[in-house]
PDB file of C-alpha atoms in Angstrom:
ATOM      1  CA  UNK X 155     -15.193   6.396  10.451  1.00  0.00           C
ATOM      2  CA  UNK X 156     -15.463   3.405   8.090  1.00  0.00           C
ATOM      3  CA  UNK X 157     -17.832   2.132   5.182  1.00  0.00           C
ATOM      4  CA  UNK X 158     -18.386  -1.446   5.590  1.00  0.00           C
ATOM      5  CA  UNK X 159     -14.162  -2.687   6.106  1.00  0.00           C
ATOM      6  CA  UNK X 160     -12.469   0.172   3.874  1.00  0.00           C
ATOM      7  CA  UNK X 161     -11.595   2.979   6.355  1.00  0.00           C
ATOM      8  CA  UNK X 162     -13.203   6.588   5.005  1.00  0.00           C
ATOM      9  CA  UNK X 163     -10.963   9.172   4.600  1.00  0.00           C
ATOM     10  CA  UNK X 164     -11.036  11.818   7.184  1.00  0.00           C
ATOM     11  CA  UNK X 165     -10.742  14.446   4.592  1.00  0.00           C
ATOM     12  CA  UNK X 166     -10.341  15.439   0.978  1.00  0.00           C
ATOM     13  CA  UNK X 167      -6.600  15.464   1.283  1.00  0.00           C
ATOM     14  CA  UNK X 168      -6.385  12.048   2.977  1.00  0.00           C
ATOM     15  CA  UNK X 169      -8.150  10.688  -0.271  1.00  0.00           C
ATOM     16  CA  UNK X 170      -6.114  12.386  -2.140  1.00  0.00           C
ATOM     17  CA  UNK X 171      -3.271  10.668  -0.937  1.00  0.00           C
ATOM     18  CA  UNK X 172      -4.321   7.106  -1.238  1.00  0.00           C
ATOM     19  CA  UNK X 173      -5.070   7.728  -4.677  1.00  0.00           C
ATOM     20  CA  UNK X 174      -1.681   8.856  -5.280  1.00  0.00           C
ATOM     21  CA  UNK X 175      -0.008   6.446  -3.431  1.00  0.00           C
ATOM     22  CA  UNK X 176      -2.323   3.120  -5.325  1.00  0.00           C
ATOM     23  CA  UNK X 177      -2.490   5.001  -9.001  1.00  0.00           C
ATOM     24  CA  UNK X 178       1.424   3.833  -8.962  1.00  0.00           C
ATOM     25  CA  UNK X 179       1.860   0.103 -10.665  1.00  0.00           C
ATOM     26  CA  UNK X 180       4.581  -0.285  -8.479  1.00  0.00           C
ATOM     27  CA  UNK X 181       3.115   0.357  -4.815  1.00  0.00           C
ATOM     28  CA  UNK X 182       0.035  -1.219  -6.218  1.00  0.00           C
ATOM     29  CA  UNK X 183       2.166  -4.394  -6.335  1.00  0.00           C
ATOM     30  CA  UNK X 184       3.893  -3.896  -3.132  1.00  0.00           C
ATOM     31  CA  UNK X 185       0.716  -3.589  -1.312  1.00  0.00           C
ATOM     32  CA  UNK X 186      -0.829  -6.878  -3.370  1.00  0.00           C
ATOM     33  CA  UNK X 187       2.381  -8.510  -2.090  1.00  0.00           C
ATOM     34  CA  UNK X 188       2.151  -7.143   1.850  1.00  0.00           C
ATOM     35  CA  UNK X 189      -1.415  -8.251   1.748  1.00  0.00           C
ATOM     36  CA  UNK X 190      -0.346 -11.458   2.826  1.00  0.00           C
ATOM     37  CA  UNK X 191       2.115 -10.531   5.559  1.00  0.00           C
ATOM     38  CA  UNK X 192       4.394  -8.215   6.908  1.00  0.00           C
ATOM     39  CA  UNK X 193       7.907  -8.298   4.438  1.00  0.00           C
ATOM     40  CA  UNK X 194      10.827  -6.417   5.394  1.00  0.00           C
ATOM     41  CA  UNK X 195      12.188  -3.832   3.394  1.00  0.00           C
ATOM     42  CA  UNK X 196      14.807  -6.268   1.649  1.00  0.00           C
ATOM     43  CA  UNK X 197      11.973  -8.452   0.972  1.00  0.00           C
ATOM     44  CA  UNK X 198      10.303  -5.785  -1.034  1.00  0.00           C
ATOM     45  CA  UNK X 199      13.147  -4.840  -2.704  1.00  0.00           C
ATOM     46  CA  UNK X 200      13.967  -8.185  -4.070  1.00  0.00           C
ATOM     47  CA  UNK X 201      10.186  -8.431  -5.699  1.00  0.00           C
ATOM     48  CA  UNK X 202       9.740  -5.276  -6.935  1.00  0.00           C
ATOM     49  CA  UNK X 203      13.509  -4.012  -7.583  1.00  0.00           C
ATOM     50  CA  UNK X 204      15.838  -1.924  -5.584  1.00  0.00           C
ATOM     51  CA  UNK X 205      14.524   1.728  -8.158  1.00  0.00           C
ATOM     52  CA  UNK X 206      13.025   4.734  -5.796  1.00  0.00           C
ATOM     53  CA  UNK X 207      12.253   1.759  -3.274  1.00  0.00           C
ATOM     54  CA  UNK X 208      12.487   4.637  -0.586  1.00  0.00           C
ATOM     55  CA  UNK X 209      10.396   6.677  -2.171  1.00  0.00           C
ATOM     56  CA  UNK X 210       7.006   4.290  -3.165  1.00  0.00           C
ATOM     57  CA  UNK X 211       7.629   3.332   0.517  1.00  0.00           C
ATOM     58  CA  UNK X 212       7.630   6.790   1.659  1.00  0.00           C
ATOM     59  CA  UNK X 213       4.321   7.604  -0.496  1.00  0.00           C
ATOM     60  CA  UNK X 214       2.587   4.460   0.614  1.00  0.00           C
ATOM     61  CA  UNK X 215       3.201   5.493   4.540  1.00  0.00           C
ATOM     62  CA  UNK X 216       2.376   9.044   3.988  1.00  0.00           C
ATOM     63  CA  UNK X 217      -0.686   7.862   2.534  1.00  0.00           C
ATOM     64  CA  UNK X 218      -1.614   5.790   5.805  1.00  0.00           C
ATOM     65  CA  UNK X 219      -1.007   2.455   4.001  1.00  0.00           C
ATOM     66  CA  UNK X 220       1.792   1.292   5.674  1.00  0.00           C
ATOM     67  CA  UNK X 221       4.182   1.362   8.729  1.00  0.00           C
ATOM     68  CA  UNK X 222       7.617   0.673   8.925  1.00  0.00           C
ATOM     69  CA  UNK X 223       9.277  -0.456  12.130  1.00  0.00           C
ATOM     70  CA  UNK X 224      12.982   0.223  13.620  1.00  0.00           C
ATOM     71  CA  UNK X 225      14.128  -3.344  12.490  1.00  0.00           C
ATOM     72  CA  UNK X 226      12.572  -2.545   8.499  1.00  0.00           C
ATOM     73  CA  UNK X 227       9.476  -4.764   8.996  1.00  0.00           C
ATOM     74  CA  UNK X 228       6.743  -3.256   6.818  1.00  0.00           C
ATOM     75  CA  UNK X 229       3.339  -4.243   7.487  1.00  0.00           C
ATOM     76  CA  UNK X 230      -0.414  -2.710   6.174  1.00  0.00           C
ATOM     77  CA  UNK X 231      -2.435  -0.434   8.667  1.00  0.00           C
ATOM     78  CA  UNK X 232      -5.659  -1.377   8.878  1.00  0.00           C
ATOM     79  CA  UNK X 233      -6.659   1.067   5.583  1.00  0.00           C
ATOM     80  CA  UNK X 234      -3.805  -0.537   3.830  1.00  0.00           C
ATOM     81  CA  UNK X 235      -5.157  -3.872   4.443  1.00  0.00           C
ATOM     82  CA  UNK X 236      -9.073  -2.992   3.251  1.00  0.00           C
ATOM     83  CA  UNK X 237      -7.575  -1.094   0.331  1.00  0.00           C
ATOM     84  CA  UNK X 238      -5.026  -3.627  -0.359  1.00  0.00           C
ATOM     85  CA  UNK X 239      -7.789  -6.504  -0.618  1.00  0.00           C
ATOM     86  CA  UNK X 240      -9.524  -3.871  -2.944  1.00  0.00           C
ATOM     87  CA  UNK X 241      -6.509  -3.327  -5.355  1.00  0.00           C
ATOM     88  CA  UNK X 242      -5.664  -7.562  -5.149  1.00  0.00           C
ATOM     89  CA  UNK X 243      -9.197  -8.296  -6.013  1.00  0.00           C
ATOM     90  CA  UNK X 244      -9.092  -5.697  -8.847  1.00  0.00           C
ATOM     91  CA  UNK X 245      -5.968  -6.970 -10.485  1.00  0.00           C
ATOM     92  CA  UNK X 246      -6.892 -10.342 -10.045  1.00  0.00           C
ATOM     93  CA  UNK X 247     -10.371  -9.283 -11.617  1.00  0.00           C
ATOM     94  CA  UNK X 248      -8.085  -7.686 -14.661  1.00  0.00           C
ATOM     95  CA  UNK X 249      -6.168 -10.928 -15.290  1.00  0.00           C
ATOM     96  CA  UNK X 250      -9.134 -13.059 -15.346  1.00  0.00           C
ATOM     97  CA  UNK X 251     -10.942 -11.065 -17.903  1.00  0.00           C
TER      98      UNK X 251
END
């Protein structure tokens, strides 16, 4: 079910997930960067540094936000995407002010 373009959460857990996987700096970034494309897994690496890479990547696909393909492509689902634009517009909102 969705709420205008952010997908709901099917359940408490699911929720709880996100919010793990976007109260991190780090994924927060990496899903600010993915919002405008698909990057590969080197790509991210390179922009965010090389430390637990595996893991943030692993939280942020558990989570629903991502998917990673057989050649390392990463690109947003569409709850990473709505949630993404939510997190980019926040920051941006943060820097302004």
């Amino acid at each position: 079910m969705k709420i205008g373009r952010k997908p709901k959460p099917e359940s408490p857990e699911e929720m709880a997930l996100v919010h793990h996987a976007l109260e991190n700096p780090i994924r927060r970034r990496m899903v600010i960067l993915m919002v405008e494309g698909r990057l590969s897994v080197r790509q991210i690496a390179e922009l965010v540094g090389p430390n637990m890479l595996d893991y943030h990547l692993h939280r942020l696909e558990l989570a629903g936000l991502i998917e990673v393909d057989e050649d390392g492509a990463i690109s947003l689902t569409e709850s990473g995407e709505a949630y993404g634009a939510l997190v980019k517009d926040q920051a941006e909102r943060g820097s302004a002010g």
